[in-house]
XYZ file of C-alpha atoms in Angstrom:
727
model
C 4.763 -19.394 40.966
C 2.383 -17.092 40.286
C 3.365 -12.985 40.075
C 2.074 -10.859 42.674
C -0.309 -7.518 42.533
C 0.521 -3.988 43.142
C -0.617 -3.205 46.840
C -1.302 0.318 46.221
C -2.913 2.623 43.841
C -2.285 6.607 44.093
C -2.823 9.545 41.806
C -0.262 11.336 40.088
C 0.790 14.477 38.271
C 3.300 15.886 35.801
C 3.220 19.023 34.455
C 5.261 20.549 32.002
C 5.576 24.443 32.374
C 6.864 26.524 29.191
C 6.561 30.097 27.720
C 4.042 30.662 25.895
C 3.503 27.752 23.061
C 1.600 28.318 19.955
C -1.801 27.550 20.332
C -1.583 25.734 17.542
C 0.633 23.061 18.516
C -0.868 22.722 21.772
C -3.659 19.576 20.789
C -1.583 17.514 18.932
C 0.902 17.657 21.491
C -1.563 16.975 23.930
C -2.783 13.468 22.095
C 1.007 12.823 22.350
C 1.918 13.156 26.179
C -1.101 10.970 26.276
C -0.426 8.455 23.884
C 3.090 8.090 24.749
C 3.252 8.054 28.581
C 0.323 5.684 28.632
C 1.671 3.193 26.182
C 4.957 3.197 28.183
C 3.305 2.810 31.739
C 1.603 -0.162 30.132
C 5.075 -1.399 28.525
C 6.229 -0.780 32.356
C 3.227 -2.652 33.566
C 2.311 -0.234 35.860
C -1.592 0.060 35.738
C -2.902 3.370 34.802
C -6.951 4.496 34.952
C -8.652 8.428 34.689
C -5.555 9.857 32.520
C -6.559 13.002 31.201
C -4.178 15.844 29.844
C -5.029 19.438 30.510
C -2.994 22.736 29.060
C -2.802 26.406 28.628
C -0.269 27.969 26.783
C 2.256 27.579 29.576
C 1.614 24.397 30.625
C 0.365 20.939 29.696
C -0.731 18.350 32.471
C -1.271 15.069 32.786
C -3.753 14.039 35.592
C -3.885 10.037 36.160
C -6.705 9.087 38.776
C -4.917 5.929 39.965
C -1.473 4.968 39.122
C 0.008 1.471 40.035
C 2.582 2.144 42.824
C 4.913 -0.792 42.375
C 5.544 -3.314 38.906
C 3.899 -6.564 39.789
C 6.293 -8.978 40.463
C 7.433 -10.976 37.487
C 8.366 -15.030 36.683
C 11.196 -14.974 33.658
C 12.034 -17.895 31.557
C 15.593 -18.200 29.759
C 16.317 -20.854 27.846
C 19.566 -22.953 28.577
C 21.789 -25.249 26.278
C 20.959 -28.662 25.876
C 21.559 -31.533 28.651
C 23.931 -32.968 26.532
C 26.362 -29.436 26.605
C 25.461 -28.656 30.285
C 26.296 -31.907 31.482
C 29.126 -34.323 30.840
C 28.853 -38.266 30.195
C 29.245 -38.730 34.112
C 27.194 -36.580 34.500
C 28.884 -33.458 36.011
C 28.325 -29.900 34.759
C 30.235 -28.983 32.097
C 31.674 -24.814 31.585
C 28.687 -24.577 29.566
C 26.161 -25.149 32.071
C 27.738 -23.792 34.651
C 28.315 -20.501 32.763
C 24.566 -20.343 31.756
C 23.529 -20.725 35.700
C 25.423 -17.938 36.437
C 24.211 -15.919 33.684
C 20.669 -16.319 34.561
C 21.525 -15.477 37.900
C 20.675 -18.856 39.792
C 22.293 -22.249 40.871
C 22.213 -24.788 38.187
C 20.692 -27.002 40.647
C 17.821 -25.052 40.368
C 17.085 -24.885 36.559
C 14.643 -27.040 35.012
C 14.888 -29.642 32.666
C 12.463 -29.901 29.960
C 11.945 -31.866 27.037
C 12.753 -35.904 26.414
C 15.962 -37.464 24.871
C 18.621 -35.773 22.681
C 15.972 -32.552 22.499
C 16.284 -31.857 25.839
C 17.420 -28.617 27.533
C 17.917 -26.415 30.360
C 15.440 -23.392 31.913
C 16.389 -21.238 34.043
C 13.381 -19.317 35.987
C 13.323 -16.734 38.099
C 10.908 -14.034 39.914
C 11.955 -10.672 39.112
C 11.105 -8.531 41.571
C 8.910 -5.500 40.450
C 10.458 -1.525 40.600
C 8.986 0.824 42.418
C 6.369 3.137 40.169
C 9.003 6.405 41.022
C 11.729 4.530 39.994
C 10.123 3.643 36.759
C 8.700 7.226 36.011
C 12.024 8.571 36.608
C 12.927 6.952 33.579
C 9.946 7.133 31.252
C 9.010 10.760 31.604
C 11.900 12.347 30.295
C 11.908 10.711 27.361
C 8.544 11.282 26.436
C 8.580 14.798 27.230
C 11.372 14.947 25.032
C 9.761 12.792 22.129
C 6.670 14.512 21.585
C 6.862 15.541 18.048
C 6.235 19.331 17.513
C 6.055 21.520 14.150
C 8.795 23.944 15.327
C 11.352 22.788 18.397
C 13.877 25.661 19.364
C 17.328 25.235 21.742
C 18.207 28.203 24.334
C 20.551 29.324 26.792
C 23.559 26.558 26.682
C 21.347 23.444 27.324
C 21.244 20.570 25.294
C 17.255 20.489 25.165
C 14.992 21.002 22.249
C 10.931 22.087 22.938
C 8.735 24.363 21.183
C 9.631 27.398 24.154
C 12.043 27.476 26.725
C 11.215 25.138 29.616
C 10.464 26.750 33.103
C 9.353 24.053 35.553
C 8.303 20.136 35.854
C 5.865 18.795 38.294
C 6.097 15.412 39.089
C 4.230 14.039 41.884
C 2.613 10.764 42.931
C 0.248 10.562 45.839
C 2.028 13.757 47.833
C 5.082 12.498 47.096
C 7.871 14.292 44.490
C 8.813 11.792 41.866
C 12.601 12.951 41.557
C 13.532 13.066 38.026
C 15.857 15.548 35.598
C 14.435 16.832 32.097
C 17.638 18.165 31.199
C 18.770 21.075 33.681
C 15.443 20.996 35.366
C 14.647 18.806 38.124
C 10.939 17.791 38.828
C 9.503 19.364 42.288
C 5.698 20.442 43.628
C 5.862 23.847 42.713
C 3.782 25.354 39.764
C 3.170 28.811 38.701
C 0.174 30.958 38.781
C -1.341 33.551 36.054
C 1.695 36.309 34.766
C -0.575 38.870 35.748
C -3.609 38.179 38.294
C -1.372 36.157 40.183
C 2.220 38.232 39.279
C 3.487 34.394 37.906
C 4.038 33.502 41.711
C 4.701 29.902 42.407
C 2.179 27.984 43.650
C 3.330 24.882 45.858
C 1.149 21.366 45.833
C 0.409 19.252 48.488
C -0.607 16.305 45.661
C -2.982 16.179 42.027
C -5.991 16.440 43.612
C -5.151 20.263 44.651
C -4.148 20.930 41.051
C -6.951 22.317 39.261
C -8.334 24.259 42.518
C -5.070 25.565 43.164
C -4.152 27.008 39.715
C -7.620 28.401 39.715
C -7.155 30.426 42.848
C -3.617 31.793 41.252
C -5.577 32.955 38.266
C -5.616 29.863 35.995
C -8.276 28.056 34.102
C -6.023 25.076 33.487
C -9.136 22.699 32.069
C -9.383 23.839 28.372
C -13.138 22.383 28.437
C -13.795 25.064 31.069
C -12.108 27.760 29.309
C -14.531 26.743 26.206
C -17.028 27.194 27.834
C -16.402 30.386 29.259
C -15.479 31.827 25.885
C -18.607 30.860 24.354
C -20.929 31.775 27.346
C -19.254 35.098 27.659
C -19.523 35.916 24.374
C -23.181 35.237 24.029
C -23.522 37.472 27.403
C -21.545 40.490 25.931
C -23.843 39.750 22.500
C -27.043 39.969 24.473
C -26.174 43.192 26.746
C -24.280 45.301 24.094
C -25.464 43.666 20.648
C -28.885 41.765 20.808
C -29.209 41.826 17.067
C -26.103 40.169 16.187
C -24.354 36.696 16.424
C -21.203 35.388 15.949
C -19.816 34.608 12.493
C -19.460 30.420 13.187
C -15.631 29.800 13.372
C -15.267 26.982 15.018
C -11.150 26.882 14.024
C -10.547 30.510 15.808
C -12.363 29.139 18.564
C -10.000 26.572 19.208
C -7.146 28.465 18.880
C -8.487 31.324 21.286
C -8.890 28.411 23.843
C -5.047 27.954 23.579
C -3.930 31.403 23.642
C -5.012 32.054 27.313
C -4.994 30.815 30.469
C -8.000 33.049 32.244
C -10.286 34.326 29.601
C -12.310 37.167 29.835
C -14.486 37.825 26.845
C -15.764 41.687 25.570
C -16.641 43.769 22.538
C -15.332 46.048 20.321
C -15.886 48.637 17.477
C -14.675 49.666 14.725
C -15.289 53.193 12.225
C -18.492 52.848 9.441
C -15.895 53.883 7.277
C -14.399 50.512 6.889
C -17.947 49.201 5.015
C -16.857 49.518 1.866
C -14.665 46.730 2.484
C -15.836 43.407 1.219
C -17.237 41.196 4.437
C -14.501 38.550 3.665
C -11.669 41.114 4.129
C -12.553 42.801 7.130
C -13.612 38.828 8.368
C -10.073 38.199 7.759
C -8.482 41.368 9.271
C -10.091 40.522 12.462
C -8.911 36.765 12.268
C -5.790 36.907 10.636
C -4.195 39.654 12.814
C -5.705 39.656 15.752
C -7.552 36.719 16.381
C -10.928 38.634 16.439
C -14.306 37.025 16.273
C -17.195 38.965 13.217
C -20.274 39.676 14.693
C -23.313 39.814 11.868
C -26.534 41.333 11.856
C -29.803 39.959 10.776
C -29.485 40.318 7.057
C -26.287 38.423 7.031
C -23.786 41.479 6.872
C -20.974 42.377 9.298
C -21.875 44.949 11.931
C -18.905 47.299 13.161
C -18.474 45.582 15.868
C -16.477 42.489 16.728
C -15.475 40.186 19.631
C -12.481 39.291 21.653
C -10.962 37.039 24.608
C -8.634 38.935 27.116
C -6.645 36.834 28.950
C -6.517 38.451 32.245
C -9.279 39.702 34.442
C -11.849 42.472 33.983
C -9.887 45.383 35.428
C -8.924 48.090 33.419
C -10.737 46.023 30.260
C -11.993 49.849 28.714
C -8.134 50.776 28.001
C -7.486 46.926 26.791
C -10.718 47.522 24.525
C -9.409 50.893 23.319
C -6.114 49.712 22.246
C -7.934 46.812 20.330
C -10.042 48.872 18.810
C -7.217 51.242 17.979
C -5.145 48.478 16.507
C -7.834 46.886 13.876
C -8.973 50.685 12.716
C -4.734 50.423 11.654
C -5.388 47.215 10.102
C -8.634 47.897 8.526
C -6.771 51.449 7.141
C -4.160 49.692 5.136
C -6.927 47.057 3.786
C -8.928 50.330 2.664
C -5.859 51.492 0.770
C -5.301 48.204 -0.681
C -8.654 48.173 -1.701
C -9.199 51.497 -3.151
C -5.476 51.074 -4.614
C -5.529 48.336 -6.820
C -9.230 49.443 -8.805
C -7.375 51.922 -10.544
C -5.858 49.299 -13.165
C -8.637 47.112 -15.060
C -8.172 43.107 -14.850
C -5.988 43.076 -17.684
C -3.536 45.578 -16.819
C -2.904 43.134 -13.667
C -2.607 40.582 -15.386
C 0.193 42.124 -18.017
C 1.820 42.701 -14.693
C 1.760 38.885 -14.121
C 5.023 38.802 -16.583
C 7.723 40.131 -14.275
C 6.346 37.220 -11.742
C 8.026 34.242 -11.878
C 5.988 30.744 -11.548
C 8.940 28.149 -11.161
C 12.515 29.014 -11.618
C 13.312 28.091 -14.888
C 9.774 27.781 -16.053
C 8.512 31.243 -16.906
C 6.324 33.789 -15.552
C 2.779 33.864 -14.033
C 2.099 35.166 -17.152
C 2.839 32.217 -19.372
C 0.871 30.227 -16.712
C -2.506 32.067 -17.537
C -1.542 31.251 -21.252
C -1.193 27.980 -20.889
C -4.721 27.751 -18.854
C -6.251 29.182 -21.644
C -5.172 26.702 -23.869
C -5.637 23.901 -21.445
C -9.185 24.911 -21.074
C -9.975 25.110 -24.358
C -8.604 21.305 -24.531
C -10.837 20.270 -21.451
C -14.229 21.500 -22.847
C -13.428 19.725 -26.382
C -12.350 16.460 -24.917
C -15.251 15.456 -22.601
C -15.749 18.731 -19.933
C -17.603 20.235 -22.507
C -20.936 20.136 -24.840
C -18.787 19.776 -27.701
C -18.882 23.315 -29.264
C -16.354 26.373 -28.918
C -15.158 27.727 -25.080
C -17.883 29.523 -23.617
C -16.530 33.302 -23.269
C -17.091 33.541 -19.033
C -14.818 30.914 -19.294
C -12.338 31.959 -21.418
C -12.275 35.083 -20.186
C -11.577 33.992 -16.131
C -8.651 31.689 -17.659
C -6.924 34.703 -18.794
C -7.419 37.405 -15.864
C -7.839 34.440 -12.950
C -4.313 35.159 -11.455
C -4.429 39.196 -12.065
C -5.024 39.828 -8.485
C -1.352 37.896 -7.093
C -0.108 41.217 -8.239
C -2.686 43.793 -6.507
C -1.682 44.835 -3.149
C -4.455 43.199 -1.168
C -2.615 40.074 -1.924
C 1.015 40.509 -3.218
C 4.081 40.389 -0.091
C 2.398 37.777 2.421
C -0.198 39.555 3.968
C -2.781 38.373 6.165
C -5.135 38.940 3.285
C -3.301 36.199 1.115
C -5.491 33.303 1.915
C -8.148 35.663 -0.417
C -6.460 34.733 -3.115
C -9.290 34.062 -5.851
C -11.909 35.912 -3.920
C -10.171 39.418 -4.506
C -9.166 38.677 -7.971
C -13.163 38.367 -8.157
C -14.228 41.266 -6.651
C -12.234 43.176 -8.772
C -13.497 41.858 -11.771
C -17.000 42.596 -10.809
C -16.529 46.091 -10.465
C -14.808 46.206 -13.423
C -17.760 45.079 -15.341
C -16.734 41.377 -16.003
C -19.686 38.459 -16.430
C -20.809 36.918 -12.996
C -20.146 33.617 -14.567
C -16.346 34.678 -15.221
C -16.237 36.338 -11.548
C -17.158 32.727 -10.043
C -14.965 30.999 -11.848
C -12.329 33.072 -10.756
C -12.966 33.107 -6.690
C -13.547 29.085 -7.178
C -11.364 27.678 -9.472
C -8.542 27.573 -6.229
C -11.241 24.713 -4.714
C -11.152 22.181 -3.374
C -8.638 24.274 -0.859
C -7.862 21.499 1.265
C -8.148 17.824 0.564
C -11.648 17.165 1.457
C -12.800 20.673 0.824
C -15.961 22.513 -1.053
C -15.471 21.719 -4.585
C -16.013 24.051 -7.359
C -19.792 23.736 -7.266
C -20.453 24.341 -11.178
C -18.720 23.388 -14.760
C -17.029 26.526 -15.666
C -15.169 26.704 -12.173
C -14.644 23.378 -11.995
C -13.184 23.138 -15.684
C -10.878 25.858 -14.975
C -9.678 24.478 -11.602
C -8.823 21.010 -13.323
C -6.977 22.607 -16.015
C -4.990 25.160 -13.211
C -3.946 21.795 -11.377
C -2.912 19.897 -14.295
C -0.367 22.366 -15.358
C 0.605 22.480 -11.789
C 0.971 19.280 -12.020
C 3.024 18.990 -15.151
C 5.214 21.796 -14.851
C 6.499 20.678 -11.062
C 7.305 17.645 -12.385
C 9.328 18.459 -15.078
C 10.958 20.594 -12.824
C 12.120 17.858 -10.523
C 9.343 18.526 -7.709
C 8.268 15.170 -7.798
C 6.635 13.709 -4.308
C 8.512 11.314 -2.221
C 7.341 9.806 0.476
C 9.038 12.494 2.590
C 8.187 15.222 1.342
C 5.484 16.888 -1.760
C 6.326 20.377 -1.769
C 3.694 21.606 -4.165
C 1.138 19.197 -2.720
C 0.946 17.107 -6.178
C -1.109 14.649 -4.437
C -3.670 16.667 -3.244
C -4.075 18.316 -6.467
C -4.274 15.004 -8.247
C -7.063 13.932 -5.391
C -8.915 17.420 -6.198
C -8.978 16.246 -10.195
C -10.277 13.822 -9.311
C -12.997 14.508 -7.072
C -14.131 17.111 -9.521
C -14.371 14.844 -12.325
C -16.505 12.709 -10.453
C -19.101 15.617 -9.169
C -19.189 16.214 -12.591
C -20.022 13.189 -13.908
C -18.185 13.599 -16.803
C -15.570 11.417 -18.610
C -12.249 13.138 -18.378
C -9.044 10.763 -20.487
C -6.244 11.964 -17.345
C -3.727 10.686 -19.587
C -4.438 12.415 -22.404
C -5.072 15.786 -20.329
C -1.462 15.365 -18.793
C -0.014 14.632 -22.238
C -1.424 17.832 -23.513
C -0.355 19.677 -20.275
C 3.024 18.495 -20.430
C 3.107 19.220 -24.299
C 2.041 22.908 -22.975
C 4.917 23.380 -20.477
C 7.971 21.450 -22.488
C 8.981 24.578 -24.168
C 10.654 25.327 -20.929
C 11.937 21.770 -20.376
C 13.317 20.767 -23.863
C 15.238 18.481 -22.786
C 12.882 16.672 -20.671
C 11.625 12.876 -21.715
C 8.236 13.704 -21.880
C 6.341 10.197 -22.428
C 8.880 9.247 -19.449
C 7.131 11.744 -17.549
C 3.737 10.804 -18.428
C 4.115 7.630 -17.745
C 5.370 8.451 -14.210
C 2.526 10.939 -13.571
C -0.177 7.826 -14.653
C 1.260 5.656 -12.373
C 1.134 8.742 -9.701
C -2.725 9.510 -10.477
C -3.035 5.531 -10.172
C -1.996 5.281 -7.062
C -4.152 8.137 -6.028
C -7.427 6.864 -7.456
C -6.980 3.401 -6.263
C -6.589 5.077 -2.632
C -9.577 7.638 -3.509
C -11.851 4.550 -4.969
C -11.000 2.125 -1.918
C -10.798 4.120 0.866
C -13.407 7.296 0.279
C -15.932 5.970 -2.354
C -15.921 2.121 -0.225
C -14.721 -0.050 -2.949
C -13.508 -3.416 -2.516
C -9.580 -3.183 -2.829
C -9.405 -6.390 -5.000
C -11.695 -4.947 -7.116
C -10.229 -1.937 -7.691
C -7.129 -3.719 -8.320
C -8.883 -5.616 -10.727
C -10.196 -2.630 -12.555
C -7.618 0.031 -12.690
C -4.832 -1.000 -14.915
C -7.431 -0.723 -17.918
C -9.745 2.025 -16.349
C -7.829 4.606 -14.528
C -7.242 7.156 -17.257
C -11.106 8.029 -16.836
C -12.247 8.139 -13.324
C -16.080 8.335 -13.720
C -15.402 4.791 -15.746
C -12.894 3.538 -12.985
C -15.761 4.208 -10.618
C -18.290 2.752 -12.463
C -16.748 -0.049 -13.369
C -15.651 -1.156 -9.985
C -19.088 -0.903 -8.869
C -20.384 -3.150 -11.157
C -17.673 -6.069 -10.739
C -18.347 -6.116 -7.185
C -21.621 -7.253 -8.093
C -20.290 -10.246 -9.918
C -17.482 -11.829 -7.967
C -19.735 -14.184 -6.179
C -21.450 -15.737 -9.471
C -19.877 -19.201 -9.961
C -20.059 -18.547 -14.013
C -18.235 -15.151 -13.183
C -15.698 -17.001 -11.007
C -14.669 -19.670 -14.152
C -14.283 -16.609 -15.714
C -11.923 -15.025 -13.509
C -9.857 -18.543 -13.198
C -10.051 -19.204 -16.989
C -8.297 -15.449 -17.279
C -5.761 -16.224 -14.568
C -5.038 -19.468 -16.250
C -4.364 -18.369 -19.426
C -1.771 -15.771 -17.678
C -0.143 -18.737 -16.003
C 0.082 -21.126 -19.419
C 1.491 -17.859 -21.109
C 3.689 -17.305 -18.400
C 3.481 -13.070 -18.834
C 3.512 -13.189 -22.410
C 0.513 -11.670 -22.730
C -0.740 -8.837 -25.026
C 0.339 -5.317 -24.126
C -1.919 -2.721 -22.719
C -1.621 -0.914 -26.277
C -2.417 -3.843 -28.463
C -5.776 -4.959 -26.736
C -7.836 -2.440 -28.880
C -6.313 -4.381 -32.244
C -7.363 -8.422 -30.180
C -10.847 -6.588 -29.899
C -11.191 -5.848 -33.291
C -9.816 -9.308 -34.667
C -12.478 -10.741 -32.180
C -15.461 -8.511 -34.332
C -14.320 -10.353 -37.440
C -14.253 -13.747 -35.952
C -10.831 -13.887 -34.334
C -7.594 -14.454 -35.194
C -3.745 -14.222 -33.716
C -1.962 -11.028 -33.874
C 0.435 -12.622 -35.914
C -2.297 -13.794 -38.521
C -2.835 -17.560 -37.193
C -6.053 -18.781 -38.402
C -7.926 -20.526 -35.597
C -10.104 -22.254 -37.977
C -7.101 -25.275 -37.707
C -7.742 -25.237 -33.908
C -9.091 -29.230 -33.679
C -10.798 -29.496 -30.542
C -14.399 -28.940 -30.609
C -14.147 -27.103 -26.988
C -11.592 -24.883 -28.426
C -14.232 -24.324 -31.638
C -16.881 -23.138 -29.338
C -14.841 -21.265 -27.367
C -14.224 -18.844 -30.163
C -17.580 -18.827 -31.342
C -19.014 -18.110 -28.377
C -15.981 -14.971 -27.953
C -16.694 -13.486 -31.651
C -20.321 -13.843 -30.778
C -19.907 -11.753 -27.718
C -17.290 -9.158 -29.391
C -19.918 -7.002 -30.666
C -22.294 -7.005 -28.039
C -19.210 -5.996 -25.327
C -18.848 -3.262 -27.466
C -22.232 -1.876 -27.671
C -22.670 -2.394 -23.830
C -19.059 -0.314 -23.363
C -20.255 2.486 -25.402
C -23.910 2.799 -23.687
C -22.114 2.396 -20.165
C -24.021 -0.520 -19.439
C -21.410 -2.385 -17.631
C -23.307 -4.925 -15.901
C -24.396 -5.857 -19.250
C -20.646 -6.124 -20.094
C -20.230 -8.515 -17.492
C -23.228 -10.590 -18.170
C -22.009 -11.122 -21.475
C -18.300 -12.043 -20.333
C -19.752 -14.039 -17.307
C -21.772 -16.222 -20.174
C -18.108 -17.252 -21.581
C -17.081 -18.796 -18.266
C -18.351 -22.317 -18.487
C -17.073 -22.507 -22.215
C -13.479 -21.301 -20.687
C -13.271 -23.920 -17.870
C -14.449 -26.552 -20.452
C -11.960 -25.440 -22.283
C -9.113 -25.889 -19.687
C -10.671 -29.384 -18.627
C -10.648 -30.395 -22.154
C -7.485 -28.819 -24.513
C -3.771 -29.488 -23.839
C -2.514 -26.083 -24.423
C 1.242 -27.037 -24.393
C 0.831 -29.640 -26.755
C 3.651 -32.156 -27.903
C 3.023 -30.862 -31.471
C 5.139 -27.329 -31.628
C 3.053 -25.918 -34.257
C -0.166 -26.645 -32.357
C 1.159 -25.518 -29.412
C 2.431 -21.870 -31.076
C -1.623 -21.737 -32.606
C -3.153 -22.680 -28.877
C -0.429 -20.347 -27.414
C -2.038 -17.749 -29.951
C -5.436 -18.058 -29.501
C -5.105 -18.439 -25.437
C -3.668 -14.746 -25.830
C -6.360 -13.758 -27.471
C -8.758 -14.577 -25.135
C -6.719 -13.412 -22.427
C -6.823 -9.838 -24.212
C -10.571 -9.983 -24.788
C -11.155 -10.579 -20.979
C -8.121 -8.111 -19.934
C -9.905 -5.342 -21.888
C -12.195 -4.947 -19.029
C -10.300 -5.569 -16.214
C -7.503 -8.221 -14.460
C -9.897 -10.526 -13.303
C -6.727 -12.597 -11.783
C -7.415 -9.974 -8.790
C -10.717 -11.012 -8.008
C -10.080 -15.072 -8.959
C -10.805 -17.591 -6.442
C -7.940 -18.353 -4.363
C -6.121 -21.839 -5.650
């Protein structure tokens, strides 16, 4: 029996009205509303076409051009008991058979018999009529609305609801009819609300979904966010052309995206502020404009800020001059505060500010920020001497930057969570510059905070990069010992991002750094604050944490094959640059027949040894033994190996060892894999001709020692079992 199709399709509108929701919440909520409702409709067998979501601070609406008004009928099939259970020997129905038919809602005589012999069973088939879309929506929509995830929610009154701001009204229309549903205490209707001031928040009845956008526009509300964005861009451009032809907006897409969701009827305008604030750095002024008032900065032809700003009013042009004057007054007050901070802070030198850090706690029980600066100085020295420097003493500008890079944290401009806090580093660099510090030190002070996001701009120069790595290593070690170990649910101090930043910076520098040794040094620096901590255990845990982050970076960002990454990282994770180089080289060898023989042999070695292979720390000794001709870790003499195949493999492995050492030291990964691949046929022949688990116990032990040493030689370069052919 075929299912029937819905006979009619109608437009659908859902509008969720509320008090003003924070702008940063809205875009994510729009995506979730569309996803959850369309998935729910599809699961309910209702076809929706032309779905889009529009939103303002006070409303979020889903518009559907065409929605099925009824589910299609559906034939359902329920498997029943075996025929031997449903009917007795005399062919009469048993209680089990009758009970099944009754539960399925059909007559037993209408049930089909499927299968043959002892495997035959009953099947009940019935036609399930489709439900009306309105009934489905009445169940689906409230659940979707209350399931939209927001960063923060609230409760209000005595209502058992959670939403970012109190809900005020719900509109639900399928064609011209109201879809009767309830969200908490609110019942849906056809009445929306106009603009708070332009339309005095008046009620706007809707005849149907097609009237929604135009009816609200007549009531002062531009619901379509794309139209508001065009109005803002075009309006600001027109204001600049008319009032400040030589100026242009300081590019800030994030601010435009936020302002779009701060208004329902955007009216752009320009304002100005006094020239006395020109003494402030442009970044301070731009931050004051953006962070507190959501104003746009205007720059002149020389790239410097003009004493003008652009903004957007949520309303019309009536009394706009008063609005501009009010905005200018508020902004002058903010800038006057900033100018006071700027002048007051410069009464102290960077060294005096740094000394005040002794009174600022870094982590509870883990010393002050002053203590942190002392650790940074030591870490910078260690990093410079262990891979990131040129082998000489730490350059004076870098050492100086490490000493005073946190000085601005106690400045009036930065402390106490003001809107200028995000300028930490930049403000410190400006104060240091005015105090006569070197340009290199000033640059390192500001850029050691880079990257500020997971994909943000890197420090870019060597001094800044070294200080940035030192800062993050200290954060990682201290937070780990303090118990702030990341979990799946939380990472309070963004340690995942800190590790990712270290890896990105090291790779950008194209310099080798032993992260395991660096972490060990950083932990040793913090250990005085945690004397009871098991530093070796913490070092191992952090190592695993770094290895996991590096695996994700190489596979997802660098585009390396995940199997190759798994093969290389157990050996190379300590040095991100080496890990990248070895993984790139290994990808080029996977398809070679001789290499595949090597990888297969590696896997067979491990299987025969049942996991009793050399530990990570024993592989260096294994390699030295191969340089000397090869012998067992317990002194086993491989001269006693009787078969030609094992003698040949020993000879070839020992002959390859010097070349492997030279290739690795010179960073010629391909040459190393060539040498290893050349052993592929020999190891393949070894396993074809030699019985490793010999009946003679002494010979078996000797061969196990030999296989262990062969495995150890290969394992020094990668876990080739990860790229071996599937057997």
